[in-house]
PDB file of C-alpha atoms in Angstrom:
ATOM      1  CA  ASP E   1     -71.163   4.410 -38.882  1.00 84.00           C
ATOM      2  CA  SER E   2     -68.922   4.004 -41.931  1.00 87.00           C
ATOM      3  CA  GLY E   3     -66.327   1.910 -40.117  1.00 93.00           C
ATOM      4  CA  VAL E   4     -63.610   4.513 -40.784  1.00 97.00           C
ATOM      5  CA  THR E   5     -62.231   6.128 -37.646  1.00 97.00           C
ATOM      6  CA  GLN E   6     -60.289   9.352 -37.345  1.00 98.00           C
ATOM      7  CA  THR E   7     -58.514  10.924 -34.400  1.00 97.00           C
ATOM      8  CA  PRO E   8     -58.503  13.485 -32.999  1.00 97.00           C
ATOM      9  CA  LYS E   9     -61.958  14.910 -33.664  1.00 96.00           C
ATOM     10  CA  HIS E  10     -60.819  18.469 -32.997  1.00 96.00           C
ATOM     11  CA  LEU E  11     -57.393  20.061 -32.995  1.00 97.00           C
ATOM     12  CA  ILE E  12     -56.450  23.618 -32.100  1.00 97.00           C
ATOM     13  CA  THR E  13     -52.896  24.733 -32.640  1.00 97.00           C
ATOM     14  CA  ALA E  14     -50.788  27.747 -33.485  1.00 97.00           C
ATOM     15  CA  THR E  15     -49.149  28.886 -36.700  1.00 97.00           C
ATOM     16  CA  GLY E  16     -45.805  27.266 -37.372  1.00 97.00           C
ATOM     17  CA  GLN E  17     -46.665  24.113 -35.458  1.00 97.00           C
ATOM     18  CA  ARG E  18     -46.863  20.520 -36.687  1.00 98.00           C
ATOM     19  CA  VAL E  19     -49.756  18.106 -36.190  1.00 98.00           C
ATOM     20  CA  THR E  20     -50.522  14.494 -37.058  1.00 98.00           C
ATOM     21  CA  LEU E  21     -53.953  13.254 -38.020  1.00 98.00           C
ATOM     22  CA  ARG E  22     -54.706   9.560 -37.799  1.00 98.00           C
ATOM     23  CA  CYS E  23     -57.049   7.354 -39.789  1.00 98.00           C
ATOM     24  CA  SER E  24     -58.029   3.716 -39.452  1.00 98.00           C
ATOM     25  CA  PRO E  25     -59.758   2.322 -42.556  1.00 97.00           C
ATOM     26  CA  ARG E  26     -62.660  -0.097 -42.628  1.00 96.00           C
ATOM     27  CA  SER E  27     -61.661  -3.657 -41.930  1.00 94.00           C
ATOM     28  CA  GLY E  28     -60.258  -5.216 -45.092  1.00 91.00           C
ATOM     29  CA  ASP E  29     -59.939  -1.968 -47.044  1.00 94.00           C
ATOM     30  CA  LEU E  30     -56.545  -1.474 -48.671  1.00 94.00           C
ATOM     31  CA  SER E  31     -56.913   2.056 -49.999  1.00 93.00           C
ATOM     32  CA  VAL E  32     -56.878   5.180 -47.857  1.00 96.00           C
ATOM     33  CA  TYR E  33     -57.611   8.657 -49.170  1.00 96.00           C
ATOM     34  CA  TRP E  34     -57.213  12.060 -47.543  1.00 97.00           C
ATOM     35  CA  TYR E  35     -59.445  15.000 -48.428  1.00 96.00           C
ATOM     36  CA  GLN E  36     -59.520  18.582 -47.201  1.00 96.00           C
ATOM     37  CA  GLN E  37     -62.700  20.602 -46.879  1.00 93.00           C
ATOM     38  CA  SER E  38     -62.209  24.307 -46.408  1.00 88.00           C
ATOM     39  CA  LEU E  39     -64.879  26.983 -46.525  1.00 77.00           C
ATOM     40  CA  ASP E  40     -63.977  28.326 -49.930  1.00 68.00           C
ATOM     41  CA  GLN E  41     -62.622  25.214 -51.656  1.00 70.00           C
ATOM     42  CA  GLY E  42     -65.093  22.435 -50.982  1.00 79.00           C
ATOM     43  CA  LEU E  43     -63.841  18.863 -50.709  1.00 90.00           C
ATOM     44  CA  GLN E  44     -60.421  18.528 -52.298  1.00 93.00           C
ATOM     45  CA  PHE E  45     -58.456  15.332 -52.799  1.00 93.00           C
ATOM     46  CA  LEU E  46     -55.023  15.371 -51.171  1.00 96.00           C
ATOM     47  CA  ILE E  47     -53.417  11.948 -51.461  1.00 95.00           C
ATOM     48  CA  GLN E  48     -54.128   8.217 -51.753  1.00 94.00           C
ATOM     49  CA  TYR E  49     -52.308   5.185 -50.418  1.00 95.00           C
ATOM     50  CA  TYR E  50     -52.911   1.639 -51.526  1.00 93.00           C
ATOM     51  CA  ASN E  51     -51.561  -1.217 -49.414  1.00 94.00           C
ATOM     52  CA  GLY E  52     -48.758   0.916 -48.028  1.00 95.00           C
ATOM     53  CA  GLU E  53     -47.720   2.585 -51.265  1.00 94.00           C
ATOM     54  CA  GLU E  54     -48.526   6.090 -52.447  1.00 94.00           C
ATOM     55  CA  ARG E  55     -50.861   5.763 -55.434  1.00 91.00           C
ATOM     56  CA  ALA E  56     -52.018   9.259 -56.308  1.00 90.00           C
ATOM     57  CA  LYS E  57     -51.385  12.832 -55.298  1.00 92.00           C
ATOM     58  CA  GLY E  58     -53.749  15.740 -55.577  1.00 91.00           C
ATOM     59  CA  ASN E  59     -53.578  19.280 -54.318  1.00 83.00           C
ATOM     60  CA  ILE E  60     -51.311  18.474 -51.407  1.00 93.00           C
ATOM     61  CA  LEU E  61     -48.871  21.099 -50.202  1.00 94.00           C
ATOM     62  CA  GLU E  62     -45.196  20.248 -49.760  1.00 95.00           C
ATOM     63  CA  ARG E  63     -45.624  21.026 -46.051  1.00 97.00           C
ATOM     64  CA  PHE E  64     -48.024  18.090 -45.849  1.00 97.00           C
ATOM     65  CA  SER E  65     -47.070  14.438 -45.984  1.00 96.00           C
ATOM     66  CA  ALA E  66     -48.755  11.140 -45.364  1.00 97.00           C
ATOM     67  CA  GLN E  67     -47.980   7.489 -44.939  1.00 97.00           C
ATOM     68  CA  GLN E  68     -49.778   4.188 -44.615  1.00 97.00           C
ATOM     69  CA  PHE E  69     -48.455   1.662 -42.159  1.00 97.00           C
ATOM     70  CA  PRO E  70     -48.326  -2.165 -42.414  1.00 96.00           C
ATOM     71  CA  ASP E  71     -51.542  -2.429 -40.366  1.00 95.00           C
ATOM     72  CA  LEU E  72     -53.099  -0.156 -43.036  1.00 96.00           C
ATOM     73  CA  HIS E  73     -53.793   2.794 -40.782  1.00 97.00           C
ATOM     74  CA  SER E  74     -52.669   6.117 -42.183  1.00 98.00           C
ATOM     75  CA  GLU E  75     -51.329   9.375 -40.816  1.00 98.00           C
ATOM     76  CA  LEU E  76     -51.416  12.810 -42.368  1.00 98.00           C
ATOM     77  CA  ASN E  77     -48.684  15.132 -41.144  1.00 98.00           C
ATOM     78  CA  LEU E  78     -49.156  18.870 -41.467  1.00 98.00           C
ATOM     79  CA  SER E  79     -46.178  21.084 -40.683  1.00 97.00           C
ATOM     80  CA  SER E  80     -45.348  24.799 -40.588  1.00 97.00           C
ATOM     81  CA  LEU E  81     -49.041  25.383 -40.185  1.00 97.00           C
ATOM     82  CA  GLU E  82     -50.635  28.532 -41.534  1.00 97.00           C
ATOM     83  CA  LEU E  83     -53.987  30.125 -40.791  1.00 96.00           C
ATOM     84  CA  GLY E  84     -55.240  28.952 -44.178  1.00 93.00           C
ATOM     85  CA  ASP E  85     -54.704  25.325 -43.223  1.00 95.00           C
ATOM     86  CA  SER E  86     -57.711  25.531 -40.914  1.00 96.00           C
ATOM     87  CA  ALA E  87     -60.178  23.069 -42.392  1.00 95.00           C
ATOM     88  CA  LEU E  88     -61.907  19.751 -42.005  1.00 95.00           C
ATOM     89  CA  TYR E  89     -59.687  16.830 -42.944  1.00 97.00           C
ATOM     90  CA  PHE E  90     -61.447  13.647 -43.994  1.00 97.00           C
ATOM     91  CA  CYS E  91     -60.068  10.209 -44.463  1.00 97.00           C
ATOM     92  CA  ALA E  92     -61.840   7.704 -46.700  1.00 96.00           C
ATOM     93  CA  SER E  93     -61.181   4.076 -47.455  1.00 95.00           C
ATOM     94  CA  SER E  94     -62.119   1.618 -50.172  1.00 92.00           C
ATOM     95  CA  ALA E  95     -61.588  -2.061 -50.742  1.00 88.00           C
ATOM     96  CA  GLY E  96     -59.158  -1.676 -53.592  1.00 77.00           C
ATOM     97  CA  GLN E  97     -58.632   0.490 -56.574  1.00 69.00           C
ATOM     98  CA  GLY E  98     -60.743   1.803 -59.402  1.00 68.00           C
ATOM     99  CA  GLU E  99     -64.491   2.026 -59.145  1.00 66.00           C
ATOM    100  CA  GLU E 100     -64.753   1.141 -55.507  1.00 77.00           C
ATOM    101  CA  THR E 101     -67.029   3.162 -53.276  1.00 87.00           C
ATOM    102  CA  GLN E 102     -65.125   5.318 -50.821  1.00 91.00           C
ATOM    103  CA  TYR E 103     -66.403   5.433 -47.247  1.00 94.00           C
ATOM    104  CA  PHE E 104     -65.583   8.496 -45.199  1.00 96.00           C
ATOM    105  CA  GLY E 105     -64.617   8.952 -41.586  1.00 97.00           C
ATOM    106  CA  PRO E 106     -66.114  11.667 -39.356  1.00 96.00           C
ATOM    107  CA  GLY E 107     -63.238  14.044 -40.011  1.00 96.00           C
ATOM    108  CA  THR E 108     -60.764  16.049 -37.959  1.00 97.00           C
ATOM    109  CA  ARG E 109     -61.491  19.734 -37.539  1.00 96.00           C
ATOM    110  CA  LEU E 110     -58.231  21.657 -37.473  1.00 97.00           C
ATOM    111  CA  LEU E 111     -58.116  25.235 -36.268  1.00 96.00           C
ATOM    112  CA  VAL E 112     -54.862  27.137 -36.640  1.00 97.00           C
ATOM    113  CA  LEU E 113     -54.676  30.307 -34.546  1.00 96.00           C
TER     114      LEU E 113
ATOM    115  CA  ASP J   1     -61.262  25.347 -63.232  1.00 64.00           C
ATOM    116  CA  GLN J   2     -64.208  23.617 -61.641  1.00 78.00           C
ATOM    117  CA  GLN J   3     -64.823  20.257 -63.272  1.00 89.00           C
ATOM    118  CA  VAL J   4     -67.951  19.448 -61.300  1.00 93.00           C
ATOM    119  CA  LYS J   5     -70.624  22.033 -60.631  1.00 93.00           C
ATOM    120  CA  GLN J   6     -73.716  22.054 -58.487  1.00 95.00           C
ATOM    121  CA  ASN J   7     -75.310  25.319 -59.466  1.00 91.00           C
ATOM    122  CA  SER J   8     -77.991  25.357 -56.792  1.00 94.00           C
ATOM    123  CA  PRO J   9     -76.445  26.001 -53.376  1.00 93.00           C
ATOM    124  CA  SER J  10     -79.753  25.288 -51.667  1.00 96.00           C
ATOM    125  CA  LEU J  11     -83.128  23.650 -52.253  1.00 97.00           C
ATOM    126  CA  SER J  12     -86.242  23.665 -50.119  1.00 98.00           C
ATOM    127  CA  VAL J  13     -88.903  20.962 -50.612  1.00 98.00           C
ATOM    128  CA  GLN J  14     -92.079  20.008 -48.797  1.00 98.00           C
ATOM    129  CA  GLU J  15     -92.215  16.617 -47.125  1.00 98.00           C
ATOM    130  CA  GLY J  16     -93.657  13.960 -49.436  1.00 97.00           C
ATOM    131  CA  ARG J  17     -92.702  15.807 -52.602  1.00 98.00           C
ATOM    132  CA  ILE J  18     -89.854  15.034 -54.984  1.00 98.00           C
ATOM    133  CA  SER J  19     -86.403  16.541 -54.462  1.00 98.00           C
ATOM    134  CA  ILE J  20     -84.268  16.912 -57.565  1.00 98.00           C
ATOM    135  CA  LEU J  21     -80.602  17.750 -57.156  1.00 98.00           C
ATOM    136  CA  ASN J  22     -78.494  18.516 -60.179  1.00 98.00           C
ATOM    137  CA  CYS J  23     -74.853  18.245 -61.084  1.00 97.00           C
ATOM    138  CA  ASP J  24     -72.932  19.138 -64.241  1.00 96.00           C
ATOM    139  CA  TYR J  25     -69.465  17.996 -65.207  1.00 95.00           C
ATOM    140  CA  THR J  26     -67.072  19.056 -67.905  1.00 92.00           C
ATOM    141  CA  ASN J  27     -64.977  16.024 -68.781  1.00 85.00           C
ATOM    142  CA  SER J  28     -66.517  13.220 -70.827  1.00 83.00           C
ATOM    143  CA  MET J  29     -63.772  10.877 -69.607  1.00 85.00           C
ATOM    144  CA  PHE J  30     -65.374  10.529 -66.186  1.00 88.00           C
ATOM    145  CA  ASP J  31     -66.923   7.100 -65.909  1.00 86.00           C
ATOM    146  CA  TYR J  32     -68.176   6.684 -62.360  1.00 91.00           C
ATOM    147  CA  PHE J  33     -70.580   9.050 -60.648  1.00 94.00           C
ATOM    148  CA  LEU J  34     -71.623   9.158 -57.017  1.00 94.00           C
ATOM    149  CA  TRP J  35     -73.829  11.052 -54.600  1.00 97.00           C
ATOM    150  CA  TYR J  36     -72.915  11.624 -50.980  1.00 96.00           C
ATOM    151  CA  LYS J  37     -74.985  13.109 -48.179  1.00 96.00           C
ATOM    152  CA  LYS J  38     -73.395  15.087 -45.381  1.00 94.00           C
ATOM    153  CA  TYR J  39     -74.803  16.096 -42.031  1.00 92.00           C
ATOM    154  CA  PRO J  40     -73.063  18.782 -39.944  1.00 87.00           C
ATOM    155  CA  ALA J  41     -70.090  17.506 -37.938  1.00 83.00           C
ATOM    156  CA  GLU J  42     -70.101  14.184 -39.815  1.00 89.00           C
ATOM    157  CA  GLY J  43     -68.233  12.800 -42.796  1.00 93.00           C
ATOM    158  CA  PRO J  44     -69.909  12.364 -46.190  1.00 95.00           C
ATOM    159  CA  THR J  45     -72.108   9.266 -46.370  1.00 94.00           C
ATOM    160  CA  PHE J  46     -72.323   7.323 -49.628  1.00 93.00           C
ATOM    161  CA  LEU J  47     -75.828   7.301 -51.094  1.00 96.00           C
ATOM    162  CA  ILE J  48     -75.869   5.923 -54.588  1.00 96.00           C
ATOM    163  CA  SER J  49     -73.659   5.613 -57.655  1.00 94.00           C
ATOM    164  CA  ILE J  50     -73.895   4.986 -61.366  1.00 95.00           C
ATOM    165  CA  SER J  51     -71.466   3.800 -63.985  1.00 92.00           C
ATOM    166  CA  SER J  52     -71.140   5.605 -67.301  1.00 91.00           C
ATOM    167  CA  ILE J  53     -72.551   2.593 -69.140  1.00 93.00           C
ATOM    168  CA  LYS J  54     -75.931   3.123 -67.476  1.00 95.00           C
ATOM    169  CA  ASP J  55     -78.373   6.000 -67.530  1.00 95.00           C
ATOM    170  CA  LYS J  56     -80.370   5.195 -64.410  1.00 97.00           C
ATOM    171  CA  ASN J  57     -79.843   3.510 -61.072  1.00 97.00           C
ATOM    172  CA  GLU J  58     -82.436   3.124 -58.362  1.00 97.00           C
ATOM    173  CA  ASP J  59     -82.140   2.342 -54.666  1.00 96.00           C
ATOM    174  CA  GLY J  60     -85.318   2.716 -52.667  1.00 97.00           C
ATOM    175  CA  ARG J  61     -86.351   6.356 -52.576  1.00 98.00           C
ATOM    176  CA  PHE J  62     -83.186   7.440 -54.393  1.00 98.00           C
ATOM    177  CA  THR J  63     -82.709   7.400 -58.155  1.00 98.00           C
ATOM    178  CA  VAL J  64     -79.704   8.737 -60.026  1.00 98.00           C
ATOM    179  CA  PHE J  65     -79.970   9.692 -63.685  1.00 98.00           C
ATOM    180  CA  LEU J  66     -77.024  10.174 -65.993  1.00 97.00           C
ATOM    181  CA  ASN J  67     -77.217  12.100 -69.262  1.00 96.00           C
ATOM    182  CA  LYS J  68     -73.806  11.634 -70.839  1.00 94.00           C
ATOM    183  CA  SER J  69     -74.470  13.779 -73.892  1.00 94.00           C
ATOM    184  CA  ALA J  70     -75.396  16.700 -71.660  1.00 95.00           C
ATOM    185  CA  LYS J  71     -72.736  15.799 -69.058  1.00 95.00           C
ATOM    186  CA  HIS J  72     -75.457  16.026 -66.448  1.00 96.00           C
ATOM    187  CA  LEU J  73     -76.212  14.004 -63.360  1.00 97.00           C
ATOM    188  CA  SER J  74     -79.273  14.248 -61.153  1.00 98.00           C
ATOM    189  CA  LEU J  75     -80.504  12.712 -57.929  1.00 98.00           C
ATOM    190  CA  HIS J  76     -84.213  12.248 -57.329  1.00 98.00           C
ATOM    191  CA  ILE J  77     -85.538  11.622 -53.836  1.00 98.00           C
ATOM    192  CA  VAL J  78     -89.151  10.466 -53.683  1.00 98.00           C
ATOM    193  CA  PRO J  79     -90.856  10.959 -51.316  1.00 98.00           C
ATOM    194  CA  SER J  80     -88.719  13.489 -49.499  1.00 98.00           C
ATOM    195  CA  GLN J  81     -88.545  13.198 -45.717  1.00 97.00           C
ATOM    196  CA  PRO J  82     -87.358  15.674 -43.073  1.00 96.00           C
ATOM    197  CA  GLY J  83     -84.443  13.334 -42.295  1.00 95.00           C
ATOM    198  CA  ASP J  84     -83.183  13.930 -45.834  1.00 97.00           C
ATOM    199  CA  SER J  85     -82.277  17.489 -44.875  1.00 97.00           C
ATOM    200  CA  ALA J  86     -78.506  17.643 -45.387  1.00 96.00           C
ATOM    201  CA  VAL J  87     -75.874  18.812 -47.848  1.00 95.00           C
ATOM    202  CA  TYR J  88     -75.659  16.641 -50.955  1.00 97.00           C
ATOM    203  CA  PHE J  89     -72.441  16.341 -52.938  1.00 96.00           C
ATOM    204  CA  CYS J  90     -72.045  14.803 -56.348  1.00 96.00           C
ATOM    205  CA  ALA J  91     -68.659  13.296 -57.132  1.00 94.00           C
ATOM    206  CA  VAL J  92     -67.037  11.925 -60.259  1.00 93.00           C
ATOM    207  CA  GLN J  93     -64.219   9.510 -60.865  1.00 88.00           C
ATOM    208  CA  SER J  94     -62.145   8.526 -63.879  1.00 80.00           C
ATOM    209  CA  TYR J  95     -61.227   4.943 -64.673  1.00 72.00           C
ATOM    210  CA  ASN J  96     -57.492   5.671 -64.526  1.00 75.00           C
ATOM    211  CA  THR J  97     -57.545   7.458 -61.181  1.00 77.00           C
ATOM    212  CA  ASP J  98     -59.228   6.644 -57.909  1.00 80.00           C
ATOM    213  CA  LYS J  99     -59.625  10.169 -56.603  1.00 86.00           C
ATOM    214  CA  LEU J 100     -63.072  11.674 -56.318  1.00 90.00           C
ATOM    215  CA  ILE J 101     -63.735  15.157 -57.643  1.00 92.00           C
ATOM    216  CA  PHE J 102     -66.556  16.742 -55.714  1.00 93.00           C
ATOM    217  CA  GLY J 103     -69.082  19.395 -56.541  1.00 94.00           C
ATOM    218  CA  THR J 104     -69.613  22.265 -54.128  1.00 91.00           C
ATOM    219  CA  GLY J 105     -72.750  20.776 -52.624  1.00 94.00           C
ATOM    220  CA  THR J 106     -76.458  21.577 -52.437  1.00 96.00           C
ATOM    221  CA  ARG J 107     -78.137  22.105 -49.080  1.00 96.00           C
ATOM    222  CA  LEU J 108     -81.513  20.361 -49.091  1.00 98.00           C
ATOM    223  CA  GLN J 109     -84.136  21.325 -46.569  1.00 98.00           C
ATOM    224  CA  VAL J 110     -87.279  19.229 -46.342  1.00 98.00           C
ATOM    225  CA  PHE J 111     -90.025  20.945 -44.358  1.00 96.00           C
ATOM    226  CA  PRO J 112     -93.235  19.405 -42.997  1.00 92.00           C
TER     227      PRO J 112
END
């Protein structure tokens, strides 16, 4: 158990809908990262928050957004969903910034029908 | 453009033998290198890491080697055990960014 929790574990929805994925980092960790794993793309970095502030952006679509709350949990919002958004979404956390090991949650499997 | 490559999608090794997983990267600016293991329906689990100032790091049965001139990273597992059967991802990180760039993974199967 990495100490990172993600809910829900599975999500099935329809195209055009909006969903919210939730992540609670390990106790004491200030950084939260979101990654997407799809069949053909591997694990891709989406976005990072550090202590409530956006720190880095990767290959995140404009239809996707995230935030980190004062209690350090994070939410990833996916809107106007398309079939191609079906993937595993992982959250990771680390103590701070830089060369800190990232610990991953169990992921949320999203299926868009 | 794939910056991190794991050219072997799968590897099969007998229990007790050595497993060697390889990873190549393109950018010499990467300075932190990691290996993660992933079981089905679980998130990646951190295994071992190495900084660019070192060429070897050992942790029990796991050893990571870094060859900076060749831009090559390898993970040795000795002795291999059936419980090591999983997908192994290498990942790299630059000093000025926290994001991890992952390879495509190698599926290791350790058979009795």
